Short mmCIF file of C-alpha atoms in Angstrom, two decimals:
data_model
loop_
_atom_site.label_atom_id
_atom_site.label_comp_id
_atom_site.label_asym_id
_atom_site.label_seq_id
_atom_site.Cartn_x
_atom_site.Cartn_y
_atom_site.Cartn_z
CA MET A 1481 -20.20 95.29 12.74
CA LYS A 1482 -19.83 97.01 9.40
CA GLU A 1483 -19.50 95.51 5.99
CA LYS A 1484 -16.26 97.39 5.40
CA THR A 1485 -14.51 95.10 7.88
CA ILE A 1486 -14.65 92.41 5.20
CA SER A 1487 -12.42 92.74 2.18
CA PHE A 1488 -11.98 90.59 -0.91
CA LYS A 1489 -9.04 90.29 -3.26
CA PRO A 1490 -9.49 92.09 -6.59
CA GLY A 1491 -10.68 89.82 -9.37
CA ARG A 1492 -12.46 87.35 -7.09
CA LEU A 1493 -15.68 85.85 -8.38
CA LEU A 1494 -17.86 87.27 -5.60
CA SER A 1495 -20.92 85.38 -6.82
CA LEU A 1496 -19.07 82.11 -6.13
CA ASP A 1497 -18.13 83.35 -2.64
CA LEU A 1498 -21.79 84.13 -1.98
CA PHE A 1499 -23.04 80.84 -3.46
CA ARG A 1500 -20.60 78.76 -1.42
CA GLY A 1501 -21.16 80.78 1.75
CA LEU A 1502 -24.94 80.55 1.51
CA VAL A 1503 -24.81 76.78 1.00
CA MET A 1504 -22.50 76.39 4.01
CA PHE A 1505 -24.73 78.65 6.10
CA LEU A 1506 -27.70 76.42 5.27
CA LEU A 1507 -25.67 73.35 6.23
CA ILE A 1508 -24.57 74.72 9.61
CA ALA A 1509 -28.17 75.76 10.27
CA GLU A 1510 -29.12 72.11 9.74
CA GLY A 1511 -26.36 71.04 12.12
CA ALA A 1512 -27.66 73.52 14.69
CA GLY A 1513 -31.07 71.85 14.52
CA ILE A 1514 -32.98 74.80 13.05
CA TYR A 1515 -34.99 72.82 10.52
CA HIS A 1516 -35.85 69.95 12.85
CA THR A 1517 -37.18 72.25 15.58
CA TRP A 1518 -38.96 74.42 13.01
CA LEU A 1519 -40.80 71.40 11.63
CA ASN A 1520 -41.79 70.27 15.13
CA ALA A 1521 -43.09 73.75 15.94
CA THR A 1522 -45.54 73.85 13.02
CA GLU A 1523 -48.89 72.15 12.50
CA PRO A 1524 -49.02 69.51 9.74
CA GLY A 1525 -50.91 70.90 6.78
CA SER A 1526 -50.07 74.51 7.57
CA VAL A 1527 -48.15 76.78 5.21
CA MET A 1528 -45.23 77.06 7.64
CA HIS A 1529 -45.10 73.28 7.98
CA GLY A 1530 -44.96 72.98 4.19
CA ILE A 1531 -42.09 75.46 4.06
CA ALA A 1532 -40.27 73.61 6.84
CA LEU A 1533 -40.59 70.37 4.86
CA GLN A 1534 -38.60 72.01 2.05
CA PHE A 1535 -35.59 71.87 4.39
CA HIS A 1536 -35.84 68.09 4.72
CA HIS A 1537 -35.04 65.50 2.05
CA HIS A 1538 -37.93 64.07 0.09
CA PRO A 1539 -38.65 60.51 1.32
CA TRP A 1540 -38.34 59.11 -2.21
CA ASN A 1541 -39.85 60.26 -5.53
CA GLY A 1542 -39.95 64.04 -5.65
CA LEU A 1543 -37.81 67.12 -5.20
CA ARG A 1544 -37.57 69.50 -2.27
CA PHE A 1545 -35.23 72.46 -1.85
CA TRP A 1546 -33.01 70.54 0.59
CA ASP A 1547 -32.38 67.92 -2.10
CA LEU A 1548 -30.49 70.61 -4.05
CA VAL A 1549 -27.95 71.42 -1.35
CA GLN A 1550 -25.59 68.50 -1.96
CA PRO A 1551 -25.63 69.01 -5.76
CA TYR A 1552 -24.96 72.71 -5.15
CA PHE A 1553 -22.01 71.78 -2.93
CA MET A 1554 -20.53 69.39 -5.51
CA PHE A 1555 -21.08 71.88 -8.32
CA ILE A 1556 -19.41 74.70 -6.35
CA VAL A 1557 -16.41 72.46 -5.66
CA GLY A 1558 -16.05 71.97 -9.41
CA VAL A 1559 -16.20 75.71 -10.12
CA ALA A 1560 -13.62 76.45 -7.42
CA MET A 1561 -11.40 73.56 -8.57
CA TRP A 1562 -10.96 75.13 -12.01
CA PHE A 1563 -9.73 78.39 -10.45
CA SER A 1564 -7.57 76.55 -7.90
CA VAL A 1565 -5.84 74.33 -10.46
CA LYS A 1566 -5.19 77.23 -12.82
CA LYS A 1567 -3.82 79.31 -9.95
CA ARG A 1568 -1.40 76.53 -9.02
CA GLU A 1569 -0.32 76.06 -12.62
CA GLY A 1570 0.13 79.83 -12.90
CA ARG A 1571 2.57 79.68 -9.98
CA GLY A 1572 4.63 77.21 -11.98
CA GLU A 1573 3.57 74.01 -10.20
CA SER A 1574 4.01 70.90 -12.33
CA ARG A 1575 1.05 68.76 -13.33
CA ARG A 1576 2.47 65.99 -11.15
CA LYS A 1577 2.48 68.25 -8.10
CA VAL A 1578 -1.07 69.45 -8.76
CA THR A 1579 -2.24 65.86 -9.24
CA LEU A 1580 -0.63 64.77 -5.97
CA HIS A 1581 -2.40 67.65 -4.24
CA ILE A 1582 -5.76 66.52 -5.65
CA LEU A 1583 -5.10 62.90 -4.63
CA ARG A 1584 -4.14 63.97 -1.11
CA ARG A 1585 -7.24 66.11 -0.86
CA CYS A 1586 -9.50 63.26 -1.97
CA LEU A 1587 -7.94 60.85 0.54
CA ILE A 1588 -8.52 63.36 3.34
CA LEU A 1589 -12.13 63.88 2.24
CA LEU A 1590 -12.67 60.11 2.20
CA ALA A 1591 -11.15 59.83 5.69
CA PHE A 1592 -13.39 62.64 6.97
CA GLY A 1593 -16.46 61.05 5.39
CA VAL A 1594 -15.80 57.64 6.92
CA GLY A 1595 -14.80 59.24 10.22
CA LEU A 1596 -18.08 61.11 10.47
CA HIS A 1597 -20.01 57.84 10.16
CA ILE A 1598 -17.85 56.37 12.91
CA GLY A 1599 -18.82 59.34 15.03
CA TYR A 1600 -22.51 58.94 14.20
CA ARG A 1601 -22.44 55.24 15.13
CA GLY A 1602 -20.13 55.51 18.12
CA ARG A 1603 -18.09 52.56 16.88
CA LEU A 1604 -15.78 51.57 14.04
CA VAL A 1605 -17.76 51.20 10.81
CA TRP A 1606 -17.05 51.32 7.09
CA GLU A 1607 -19.77 53.45 5.56
CA LEU A 1608 -19.52 55.59 2.42
CA TRP A 1609 -22.77 57.54 2.30
CA ASN A 1610 -21.49 60.90 3.54
CA VAL A 1611 -21.18 63.76 1.05
CA LEU A 1612 -17.43 64.03 1.73
CA SER A 1613 -16.87 60.40 0.75
CA GLN A 1614 -18.91 60.98 -2.39
CA LEU A 1615 -17.00 64.16 -3.15
CA SER A 1616 -13.66 62.37 -2.95
CA VAL A 1617 -14.70 60.37 -6.02
CA THR A 1618 -16.44 63.12 -8.00
CA ILE A 1619 -13.39 65.38 -7.66
CA LEU A 1620 -11.10 62.64 -8.99
CA ILE A 1621 -13.32 62.03 -12.00
CA ALA A 1622 -13.73 65.74 -12.77
CA TYR A 1623 -10.01 66.40 -12.39
CA ALA A 1624 -9.05 63.43 -14.57
CA ILE A 1625 -10.91 64.90 -17.56
CA MET A 1626 -10.75 68.65 -16.90
CA ARG A 1627 -8.07 69.29 -19.54
CA LEU A 1628 -10.15 67.69 -22.28
CA PRO A 1629 -12.26 69.89 -24.58
CA GLY A 1630 -15.44 71.13 -22.94
CA ARG A 1631 -17.68 69.22 -25.32
CA THR A 1632 -15.84 65.99 -24.49
CA GLN A 1633 -16.24 66.62 -20.75
CA LEU A 1634 -19.95 67.23 -21.24
CA LEU A 1635 -20.34 64.01 -23.22
CA ILE A 1636 -18.47 62.05 -20.53
CA SER A 1637 -20.76 63.48 -17.84
CA LEU A 1638 -23.83 62.42 -19.83
CA GLY A 1639 -22.18 59.04 -20.40
CA LEU A 1640 -21.90 58.58 -16.63
CA LEU A 1641 -25.64 59.19 -16.32
CA LEU A 1642 -26.34 56.71 -19.11
CA LEU A 1643 -24.03 54.14 -17.48
CA SER A 1644 -25.75 54.55 -14.12
CA GLU A 1645 -29.22 54.26 -15.63
CA SER A 1646 -28.20 51.15 -17.59
CA LEU A 1647 -26.79 49.43 -14.52
CA TYR A 1648 -29.96 50.15 -12.56
CA ARG A 1649 -32.29 49.01 -15.32
CA PHE A 1650 -30.57 46.08 -17.01
CA THR A 1651 -28.26 44.19 -14.65
CA GLY A 1652 -31.12 42.05 -13.35
CA ILE A 1653 -29.38 40.97 -10.14
CA PRO A 1654 -31.78 38.82 -8.07
CA GLY A 1655 -33.14 40.85 -5.17
CA TYR A 1656 -31.71 44.06 -6.64
CA ASP A 1657 -33.49 44.14 -10.00
CA GLN A 1658 -36.07 46.85 -9.25
CA PRO A 1659 -34.38 50.06 -10.40
CA PHE A 1660 -36.55 52.57 -8.53
CA VAL A 1661 -37.52 50.57 -5.43
CA LYS A 1662 -35.80 51.41 -2.15
CA ASP A 1663 -33.20 48.83 -1.05
CA HIS A 1664 -33.87 46.61 -4.08
CA ASN A 1665 -31.87 48.42 -6.76
CA PHE A 1666 -28.38 48.24 -8.22
CA GLY A 1667 -27.12 50.92 -5.83
CA SER A 1668 -28.12 48.80 -2.84
CA PHE A 1669 -26.36 45.81 -4.42
CA MET A 1670 -23.17 47.85 -4.70
CA ASP A 1671 -23.51 48.83 -1.04
CA MET A 1672 -23.52 45.14 -0.16
CA VAL A 1673 -20.39 44.68 -2.28
CA LEU A 1674 -18.56 47.70 -0.87
CA MET A 1675 -19.78 47.71 2.73
CA GLY A 1676 -21.66 44.48 3.35
CA LYS A 1677 -24.77 46.45 4.32
CA ILE A 1678 -27.44 48.75 2.97
CA ASN A 1679 -28.50 52.09 4.40
CA ASP A 1680 -30.73 51.86 7.47
CA GLY A 1681 -34.06 52.41 5.76
CA GLY A 1682 -33.06 55.70 4.14
CA GLY A 1683 -32.37 54.25 0.72
CA TRP A 1684 -29.11 56.18 0.26
CA VAL A 1685 -26.46 54.46 -1.87
CA ALA A 1686 -22.70 55.00 -2.19
CA PHE A 1687 -22.90 54.47 -5.96
CA ASN A 1688 -24.34 58.00 -6.15
CA CYS A 1689 -20.78 59.24 -6.59
CA ILE A 1690 -20.84 58.04 -10.21
CA PRO A 1691 -23.90 59.91 -11.56
CA THR A 1692 -23.27 62.96 -9.35
CA ALA A 1693 -19.76 63.30 -10.76
CA ALA A 1694 -21.70 65.17 -13.45
CA HIS A 1695 -22.35 67.95 -10.93
CA THR A 1696 -18.64 68.46 -10.30
CA ILE A 1697 -17.81 68.19 -14.02
CA TRP A 1698 -20.44 70.82 -14.84
CA GLY A 1699 -18.97 72.96 -12.08
CA VAL A 1700 -15.53 72.74 -13.72
CA LEU A 1701 -17.04 73.75 -17.06
CA ALA A 1702 -18.87 76.65 -15.41
CA GLY A 1703 -15.64 77.73 -13.73
CA LYS A 1704 -13.84 77.67 -17.08
CA LEU A 1705 -16.62 79.81 -18.55
CA MET A 1706 -16.51 82.34 -15.71
CA ALA A 1707 -12.73 82.67 -16.11
CA THR A 1708 -12.95 83.66 -19.78
CA GLN A 1709 -12.89 87.22 -21.12
CA ALA A 1710 -16.43 86.89 -22.46
CA SER A 1711 -18.88 89.60 -21.46
CA GLY A 1712 -20.92 89.12 -18.31
CA TRP A 1713 -24.16 88.82 -20.23
CA LYS A 1714 -22.69 86.20 -22.56
CA LYS A 1715 -21.69 84.15 -19.52
CA ILE A 1716 -25.21 84.41 -18.14
CA ARG A 1717 -26.75 83.44 -21.46
CA THR A 1718 -24.50 80.38 -21.64
CA LEU A 1719 -25.41 79.29 -18.11
CA LEU A 1720 -29.10 79.74 -18.93
CA ALA A 1721 -28.74 77.92 -22.25
CA PHE A 1722 -27.61 74.78 -20.42
CA GLY A 1723 -29.45 75.24 -17.13
CA ILE A 1724 -33.00 75.75 -18.40
CA PRO A 1725 -33.08 72.69 -20.72
CA ALA A 1726 -31.53 70.51 -17.98
CA VAL A 1727 -34.23 71.50 -15.49
CA LEU A 1728 -37.03 71.05 -18.02
CA LEU A 1729 -35.73 67.69 -19.23
CA GLY A 1730 -35.44 66.40 -15.68
CA TYR A 1731 -39.01 67.36 -14.83
CA ILE A 1732 -40.30 65.95 -18.13
CA LEU A 1733 -38.59 62.60 -17.51
CA ASP A 1734 -40.15 62.51 -14.05
CA GLY A 1735 -43.59 63.69 -15.14
CA THR A 1736 -43.86 61.14 -17.92
CA GLY A 1737 -42.73 58.33 -15.63
CA LEU A 1738 -39.72 57.51 -17.81
CA ASP A 1739 -37.26 58.30 -15.05
CA PRO A 1740 -38.49 59.41 -11.62
CA ILE A 1741 -36.67 62.14 -9.71
CA ILE A 1742 -35.14 60.29 -6.75
CA LYS A 1743 -32.35 62.02 -4.87
CA ARG A 1744 -31.50 59.04 -2.67
CA ILE A 1745 -30.29 57.01 -5.65
CA CYS A 1746 -29.48 60.03 -7.86
CA THR A 1747 -31.43 59.08 -10.95
CA ALA A 1748 -30.55 60.81 -14.21
CA SER A 1749 -33.64 62.99 -13.96
CA PHE A 1750 -32.55 64.12 -10.49
CA VAL A 1751 -28.99 64.88 -11.60
CA LEU A 1752 -30.24 66.84 -14.62
CA THR A 1753 -32.78 68.83 -12.63
CA SER A 1754 -30.52 69.62 -9.69
CA GLY A 1755 -27.54 70.35 -11.95
CA GLY A 1756 -29.70 72.66 -14.01
CA TRP A 1757 -30.79 74.52 -10.88
CA ALA A 1758 -27.11 74.86 -9.89
CA LEU A 1759 -26.33 76.51 -13.23
CA LEU A 1760 -29.33 78.84 -12.92
CA THR A 1761 -28.45 79.75 -9.34
CA LEU A 1762 -24.89 80.64 -10.32
CA ALA A 1763 -26.26 82.75 -13.18
CA PHE A 1764 -28.57 84.59 -10.78
CA PHE A 1765 -25.85 85.29 -8.20
CA TYR A 1766 -23.42 86.35 -10.94
CA TRP A 1767 -25.96 88.86 -12.23
CA LEU A 1768 -26.87 90.06 -8.74
CA VAL A 1769 -23.36 90.46 -7.35
CA ASP A 1770 -20.80 90.71 -10.14
CA LEU A 1771 -22.92 92.59 -12.70
CA ALA A 1772 -25.51 94.53 -10.70
CA GLY A 1773 -22.95 95.21 -7.97
CA MET A 1774 -25.17 94.31 -5.01
CA LYS A 1775 -22.27 93.06 -2.93
CA LYS A 1776 -22.29 94.92 0.41
CA TRP A 1777 -24.35 92.25 2.14
CA THR A 1778 -22.52 89.25 0.70
CA TRP A 1779 -19.87 89.28 3.44
CA PHE A 1780 -22.32 87.78 5.96
CA PHE A 1781 -22.51 84.53 4.00
CA ALA A 1782 -19.13 84.69 2.24
CA ILE A 1783 -17.10 84.33 5.42
CA VAL A 1784 -18.94 81.09 6.23
CA GLY A 1785 -17.73 79.66 2.92
CA MET A 1786 -14.08 80.53 3.53
CA ASN A 1787 -13.57 77.44 5.69
CA PRO A 1788 -16.20 75.15 4.17
CA ILE A 1789 -14.85 71.70 5.01
CA PHE A 1790 -13.84 72.73 8.53
CA ILE A 1791 -17.19 74.26 9.47
CA TYR A 1792 -19.09 71.33 7.94
CA VAL A 1793 -17.06 68.73 9.86
CA PHE A 1794 -17.23 70.85 13.04
CA MET A 1795 -21.03 71.12 12.91
CA GLU A 1796 -21.35 67.40 12.19
CA THR A 1797 -19.21 66.54 15.22
CA ALA A 1798 -18.63 68.98 18.08
CA GLY A 1799 -21.26 71.41 16.87
CA LYS A 1800 -24.05 68.85 16.77
CA GLN A 1801 -22.95 66.42 19.47
CA TRP A 1802 -21.55 68.87 22.01
CA LEU A 1803 -22.44 72.50 21.31
CA VAL A 1804 -26.18 71.92 20.81
CA ASP A 1805 -26.51 69.75 23.92
CA PHE A 1806 -24.23 71.94 26.03
CA SER A 1807 -26.03 75.16 25.17
CA SER A 1808 -29.44 73.56 25.71
CA SER A 1809 -28.49 72.94 29.35
CA PHE A 1810 -28.39 76.70 29.81
CA ILE A 1811 -30.64 78.22 27.14
CA ALA A 1812 -33.40 75.69 26.44
CA ASP A 1813 -33.69 74.48 30.04
CA GLY A 1814 -33.63 78.06 31.29
CA LEU A 1815 -36.40 79.13 28.93
CA ILE A 1816 -38.51 76.13 29.90
CA ARG A 1817 -38.14 77.07 33.58
CA LEU A 1818 -39.37 80.54 32.65
CA GLY A 1819 -42.50 79.05 31.12
CA SER A 1820 -41.55 78.62 27.48
CA SER A 1821 -42.70 75.55 25.56
CA GLY A 1822 -40.07 72.92 24.93
CA THR A 1823 -40.34 73.30 21.16
CA LEU A 1824 -39.87 77.08 21.24
CA ALA A 1825 -37.01 76.76 23.71
CA MET A 1826 -35.18 74.29 21.45
CA PHE A 1827 -35.75 76.50 18.41
CA ILE A 1828 -34.23 79.50 20.20
CA ASN A 1829 -31.38 77.27 21.34
CA SER A 1830 -30.76 76.23 17.72
CA VAL A 1831 -30.67 79.87 16.61
CA VAL A 1832 -28.10 80.65 19.31
CA VAL A 1833 -25.95 77.69 18.20
CA LEU A 1834 -26.15 78.90 14.60
CA GLY A 1835 -25.01 82.32 15.78
CA ILE A 1836 -22.06 80.79 17.63
CA ALA A 1837 -21.05 78.83 14.53
CA TRP A 1838 -21.21 82.01 12.43
CA LEU A 1839 -19.09 83.88 14.99
CA LEU A 1840 -16.53 81.08 14.81
CA CYS A 1841 -16.33 81.57 11.03
CA TYR A 1842 -15.98 85.32 11.55
CA TRP A 1843 -13.26 84.81 14.16
CA LEU A 1844 -11.30 82.61 11.74
CA TYR A 1845 -11.68 85.18 8.98
CA ARG A 1846 -10.54 88.09 11.17
CA ARG A 1847 -7.37 86.16 11.99
CA GLN A 1848 -6.92 85.11 8.36
CA ILE A 1849 -7.10 81.46 9.31
CA PHE A 1850 -8.19 79.38 6.34
CA ILE A 1851 -8.11 75.65 6.97
CA LYS A 1852 -7.51 74.02 3.60
CA ILE A 1853 -6.97 70.43 2.57
#
């Protein structure tokens, strides 16, 4: 397979294609079981075990690489939304029509998010912890304010963080008055209000959609920046000017104990740090691909990001619940019969499943099938 088989429309922001594709590739690798089998195959305390842990969420106070993936996803959606909305408006679509499209999209995302939890449980449930459910809210908030001046959008995003922190710290609801304690915080209280339950020991809360709306808002602002006629280096300097202070402030708040970095309840320090890393990552990919021109290899990841919602939902349903188990009956069991260890056999099986998922994305691309909502 040669890179020339993949083509992109002139004027595309290739760095965004790469960023989105890489994030989706990491997500389908998780669905294939790569990280779980990798962790099981390494000895606790070893370097490889420590690296494998970076592909699992931190249990509470701290930040691992995998904690950045959802913020990256929400940020990328914001960047792409700016281009999508402007493209629709450029075709002459009315604001009402664009708004109805956004509302429809958010309802579908909410349905997918709830539906995935039904699939996980094997019964009808009402649970709102999935990233798609969260995204349905962050998109609405970001879209509602995207035509306001950039400074106003930024202030609103910071206001959402301040609102979230205030609710966690000062509401004083009996049993839910410990802002940074798992299952005893304001987010858990809201879960009881919205769903009549709290997360099964994981500490995740649906209220995360409010502070993490900042990620999607910052994505919209970044998209607006990337669409301007400013020079490439000015765009990079702007991304760095916001990204570096956000990362530093987040780590300072955590290090001083003022506001711990906790992904599971999306504290302000977490949102600032992860959002800052999103800005810095976009700056790096923009320099690497759009300025330095290192784009030949980007196709491998870019095609995975061309059907992002489809491949995510597929790997969370058929991919994880059928493809992994089905292939293990042939690959993993066969390797074990040949003398391989169970852990190694399952790791190889996960790699094969990841390859199948990638080939599915490639097959869709070759036939110009792009499943959009």
